[in-house]
PDB file of C-alpha atoms in Angstrom:
ATOM      1  CA  MET A   1      -2.240 -22.890 -50.442  1.00 56.00           C
ATOM      2  CA  ARG A   2       1.161 -21.681 -49.309  1.00 55.00           C
ATOM      3  CA  LEU A   3      -0.056 -18.088 -49.430  1.00 48.00           C
ATOM      4  CA  LEU A   4      -3.024 -19.016 -47.205  1.00 45.00           C
ATOM      5  CA  ALA A   5      -0.728 -20.736 -44.661  1.00 45.00           C
ATOM      6  CA  THR A   6       1.604 -17.726 -44.631  1.00 43.00           C
ATOM      7  CA  ALA A   7      -1.344 -15.349 -44.094  1.00 43.00           C
ATOM      8  CA  ALA A   8      -2.675 -17.488 -41.221  1.00 46.00           C
ATOM      9  CA  LEU A   9       0.764 -17.571 -39.558  1.00 45.00           C
ATOM     10  CA  PHE A  10       1.093 -13.803 -39.970  1.00 50.00           C
ATOM     11  CA  ALA A  11      -2.370 -13.235 -38.389  1.00 55.00           C
ATOM     12  CA  LEU A  12      -1.435 -15.502 -35.446  1.00 51.00           C
ATOM     13  CA  LEU A  13       1.814 -13.599 -34.867  1.00 55.00           C
ATOM     14  CA  LEU A  14      -0.062 -10.288 -34.843  1.00 57.00           C
ATOM     15  CA  ALA A  15      -2.654 -11.595 -32.378  1.00 53.00           C
ATOM     16  CA  ALA A  16      -0.143 -13.129 -29.930  1.00 49.00           C
ATOM     17  CA  PRO A  17       0.945  -9.833 -28.278  1.00 51.00           C
ATOM     18  CA  ALA A  18      -2.683  -8.786 -27.830  1.00 49.00           C
ATOM     19  CA  LEU A  19      -3.548 -12.083 -26.165  1.00 47.00           C
ATOM     20  CA  ALA A  20      -0.479 -11.919 -23.931  1.00 51.00           C
ATOM     21  CA  GLN A  21      -1.541  -8.487 -22.637  1.00 58.00           C
ATOM     22  CA  GLN A  22      -4.976  -9.629 -21.422  1.00 65.00           C
ATOM     23  CA  PRO A  23      -5.091  -9.365 -17.606  1.00 71.00           C
ATOM     24  CA  GLY A  24      -6.311 -12.303 -15.555  1.00 86.00           C
ATOM     25  CA  PRO A  25      -9.446 -12.318 -13.427  1.00 93.00           C
ATOM     26  CA  ILE A  26     -10.289  -9.345 -11.218  1.00 97.00           C
ATOM     27  CA  PRO A  27      -8.616  -9.934  -7.843  1.00 97.00           C
ATOM     28  CA  ASN A  28     -10.824 -10.411  -4.775  1.00 97.00           C
ATOM     29  CA  LEU A  29      -9.716  -7.955  -2.069  1.00 97.00           C
ATOM     30  CA  VAL A  30     -12.429  -8.831   0.498  1.00 97.00           C
ATOM     31  CA  GLY A  31     -10.922  -9.661   3.881  1.00 97.00           C
ATOM     32  CA  THR A  32      -8.681  -8.340   6.588  1.00 97.00           C
ATOM     33  CA  TRP A  33      -5.221  -7.072   5.749  1.00 96.00           C
ATOM     34  CA  GLU A  34      -2.524  -6.369   8.343  1.00 94.00           C
ATOM     35  CA  ALA A  35       0.176  -3.757   7.936  1.00 92.00           C
ATOM     36  CA  GLY A  36       3.837  -4.636   7.749  1.00 90.00           C
ATOM     37  CA  PRO A  37       6.705  -2.299   6.876  1.00 87.00           C
ATOM     38  CA  PHE A  38       5.838   1.357   6.457  1.00 88.00           C
ATOM     39  CA  GLU A  39       7.375   4.793   6.277  1.00 90.00           C
ATOM     40  CA  LEU A  40       5.704   8.184   6.406  1.00 86.00           C
ATOM     41  CA  HIS A  41       6.214  11.829   7.040  1.00 90.00           C
ATOM     42  CA  HIS A  42       3.627  13.594   9.182  1.00 83.00           C
ATOM     43  CA  LYS A  43       3.478  17.371   9.526  1.00 85.00           C
ATOM     44  CA  SER A  44       3.134  17.261  13.326  1.00 83.00           C
ATOM     45  CA  HIS A  45       5.196  14.167  14.110  1.00 82.00           C
ATOM     46  CA  GLY A  46       7.951  14.195  11.481  1.00 86.00           C
ATOM     47  CA  PHE A  47       9.264  10.922  10.096  1.00 89.00           C
ATOM     48  CA  ILE A  48       7.705   7.713  11.419  1.00 82.00           C
ATOM     49  CA  MET A  49       9.318   4.468  10.304  1.00 83.00           C
ATOM     50  CA  ASN A  50       8.431   0.914  11.368  1.00 79.00           C
ATOM     51  CA  LYS A  51       8.275   1.721  15.067  1.00 65.00           C
ATOM     52  CA  GLY A  52       5.845  -0.974  16.153  1.00 62.00           C
ATOM     53  CA  GLN A  53       2.689   0.914  15.248  1.00 67.00           C
ATOM     54  CA  SER A  54      -0.091  -1.144  13.819  1.00 78.00           C
ATOM     55  CA  ALA A  55      -2.567  -0.704  11.022  1.00 87.00           C
ATOM     56  CA  LYS A  56      -5.410  -2.812   9.668  1.00 92.00           C
ATOM     57  CA  LEU A  57      -7.365  -2.525   6.430  1.00 94.00           C
ATOM     58  CA  VAL A  58     -10.671  -4.356   6.002  1.00 97.00           C
ATOM     59  CA  VAL A  59     -12.388  -4.681   2.653  1.00 98.00           C
ATOM     60  CA  THR A  60     -15.970  -5.494   3.595  1.00 98.00           C
ATOM     61  CA  ALA A  61     -17.579  -5.805   0.147  1.00 98.00           C
ATOM     62  CA  GLN A  62     -16.609  -5.893  -3.521  1.00 98.00           C
ATOM     63  CA  GLU A  63     -18.688  -5.880  -6.698  1.00 98.00           C
ATOM     64  CA  GLY A  64     -16.578  -6.310  -9.827  1.00 97.00           C
ATOM     65  CA  ARG A  65     -13.761  -3.762  -9.701  1.00 98.00           C
ATOM     66  CA  VAL A  66     -15.422  -1.561  -7.029  1.00 98.00           C
ATOM     67  CA  PHE A  67     -15.018  -2.174  -3.279  1.00 98.00           C
ATOM     68  CA  HIS A  68     -15.295  -0.463   0.094  1.00 97.00           C
ATOM     69  CA  GLY A  69     -14.139  -0.894   3.656  1.00 97.00           C
ATOM     70  CA  SER A  70     -12.187   0.757   6.446  1.00 96.00           C
ATOM     71  CA  VAL A  71      -8.604   1.383   7.456  1.00 91.00           C
ATOM     72  CA  GLU A  72      -7.380   2.125  10.970  1.00 90.00           C
ATOM     73  CA  TRP A  73      -3.983   2.908  12.302  1.00 81.00           C
ATOM     74  CA  GLY A  74      -2.359   3.399  15.665  1.00 76.00           C
ATOM     75  CA  ASN A  75       0.704   5.493  16.370  1.00 67.00           C
ATOM     76  CA  LYS A  76       1.317   9.032  17.588  1.00 64.00           C
ATOM     77  CA  ALA A  77      -1.761  10.076  15.581  1.00 65.00           C
ATOM     78  CA  PRO A  78      -4.226   7.130  15.684  1.00 79.00           C
ATOM     79  CA  GLY A  79      -7.273   7.188  13.456  1.00 83.00           C
ATOM     80  CA  LYS A  80      -9.767   5.379  11.301  1.00 90.00           C
ATOM     81  CA  ASP A  81     -11.301   6.134   7.932  1.00 90.00           C
ATOM     82  CA  THR A  82     -13.736   4.372   5.669  1.00 95.00           C
ATOM     83  CA  PHE A  83     -13.057   4.343   1.941  1.00 96.00           C
ATOM     84  CA  SER A  84     -14.356   3.511  -1.496  1.00 98.00           C
ATOM     85  CA  GLY A  85     -11.988   1.895  -3.990  1.00 97.00           C
ATOM     86  CA  VAL A  86     -11.630   0.697  -7.546  1.00 98.00           C
ATOM     87  CA  ILE A  87      -9.289  -1.801  -9.203  1.00 98.00           C
ATOM     88  CA  ASP A  88      -7.635  -0.669 -12.440  1.00 98.00           C
ATOM     89  CA  LYS A  89      -8.136  -2.669 -15.661  1.00 97.00           C
ATOM     90  CA  ASP A  90      -4.580  -3.998 -15.265  1.00 97.00           C
ATOM     91  CA  ASN A  91      -5.823  -5.957 -12.182  1.00 97.00           C
ATOM     92  CA  VAL A  92      -2.696  -4.843 -10.256  1.00 97.00           C
ATOM     93  CA  THR A  93      -3.237  -1.165  -9.520  1.00 97.00           C
ATOM     94  CA  PHE A  94      -6.025   0.115  -7.271  1.00 97.00           C
ATOM     95  CA  TYR A  95      -7.199   3.445  -5.904  1.00 97.00           C
ATOM     96  CA  LEU A  96      -8.872   4.239  -2.585  1.00 94.00           C
ATOM     97  CA  ALA A  97     -10.630   7.501  -1.743  1.00 94.00           C
ATOM     98  CA  GLY A  98     -10.919   8.079   1.983  1.00 91.00           C
ATOM     99  CA  HIS A  99     -14.399   9.180   3.081  1.00 94.00           C
ATOM    100  CA  GLU A 100     -12.863  11.619   5.572  1.00 88.00           C
ATOM    101  CA  GLU A 101      -9.426  12.318   4.134  1.00 81.00           C
ATOM    102  CA  GLY A 102      -6.702  11.111   1.855  1.00 84.00           C
ATOM    103  CA  LEU A 103      -6.056   9.270  -1.332  1.00 90.00           C
ATOM    104  CA  ARG A 104      -4.364   5.874  -1.436  1.00 91.00           C
ATOM    105  CA  LEU A 105      -2.772   4.399  -4.557  1.00 95.00           C
ATOM    106  CA  GLY A 106      -2.023   0.682  -4.402  1.00 95.00           C
ATOM    107  CA  LYS A 107      -0.231  -2.100  -6.225  1.00 97.00           C
ATOM    108  CA  LEU A 108      -0.889  -5.776  -5.686  1.00 96.00           C
ATOM    109  CA  ASP A 109       2.299  -7.716  -4.957  1.00 96.00           C
ATOM    110  CA  GLY A 110       0.482 -11.066  -5.278  1.00 93.00           C
ATOM    111  CA  PRO A 111      -2.910 -12.488  -4.244  1.00 92.00           C
ATOM    112  CA  ASP A 112      -2.223 -11.929  -0.535  1.00 96.00           C
ATOM    113  CA  ALA A 113       0.003  -8.834  -0.499  1.00 97.00           C
ATOM    114  CA  PHE A 114      -0.092  -5.230  -1.615  1.00 96.00           C
ATOM    115  CA  THR A 115       1.623  -1.923  -1.072  1.00 95.00           C
ATOM    116  CA  PHE A 116      -0.226   1.331  -0.958  1.00 90.00           C
ATOM    117  CA  TYR A 117       0.955   4.877  -1.010  1.00 94.00           C
ATOM    118  CA  TYR A 118      -1.142   7.498   0.696  1.00 88.00           C
ATOM    119  CA  LEU A 119      -1.384  11.202   0.393  1.00 89.00           C
ATOM    120  CA  VAL A 120      -3.254  13.498   2.787  1.00 86.00           C
ATOM    121  CA  PRO A 121      -2.744  17.058   1.542  1.00 86.00           C
ATOM    122  CA  GLY A 122      -3.588  20.089   3.655  1.00 82.00           C
ATOM    123  CA  GLY A 123      -5.915  20.100   6.633  1.00 81.00           C
ATOM    124  CA  LYS A 124      -4.882  19.395  10.251  1.00 81.00           C
ATOM    125  CA  ASN A 125      -2.619  16.427   9.590  1.00 80.00           C
ATOM    126  CA  PRO A 126      -1.008  16.470   6.144  1.00 89.00           C
ATOM    127  CA  ARG A 127       1.132  13.396   5.551  1.00 87.00           C
ATOM    128  CA  ALA A 128       2.486  11.045   2.928  1.00 92.00           C
ATOM    129  CA  GLY A 129       3.908   7.551   3.087  1.00 92.00           C
ATOM    130  CA  PHE A 130       3.541   3.904   2.195  1.00 92.00           C
ATOM    131  CA  VAL A 131       2.464   0.696   3.914  1.00 91.00           C
ATOM    132  CA  GLU A 132       2.947  -2.948   2.888  1.00 93.00           C
ATOM    133  CA  TYR A 133      -0.047  -5.161   3.725  1.00 94.00           C
ATOM    134  CA  LYS A 134      -0.504  -8.944   3.933  1.00 96.00           C
ATOM    135  CA  ARG A 135      -3.869 -10.723   3.962  1.00 96.00           C
ATOM    136  CA  LYS A 136      -4.711 -12.124   7.403  1.00 93.00           C
ATOM    137  CA  LYS A 137      -5.447 -15.845   7.123  1.00 84.00           C
TER     138      LYS A 137
END
C-alpha cells in the first residue's frame, strides 16, 4: 500500500510541470488597436521616435490562431497595409505578414496590449522598429 501511495505521489510530481506549462485559451485579437510609444529607423527619414505620429491596427477577423486585418500609419512616410497573422502555441507571440511589405513579430503584454517589432527589408523604404499598441475600448 505504501509503495502504491509513493508511486502515485511520484507520478503527480512528474505531471505537475507539464500541467503548469499548458497555455491558456487562444487570445482574441479582433478589434481596433491604437499605437503608443514607438521607435524606428527609416532609410529615407532616419530615426523617428515618438513624435506625435499615429498608427492604428485593426484585426477584422480571427479563426482559431489565424487572423487578418490592416495597419495604417501616419508620419513622414504615411501608408497602409493589410496583413495575415498567426498566434504562436504559447498564446503570447504572434506573427504578421504584410500583404504588400514587411514582417511583424509581436508579443502580447496582456489582454489589451501588445508590442510588435517590424522589419521591412529592401525595396523603396527599408525600415525597422517597434510599436506598443493598446486596444481601443
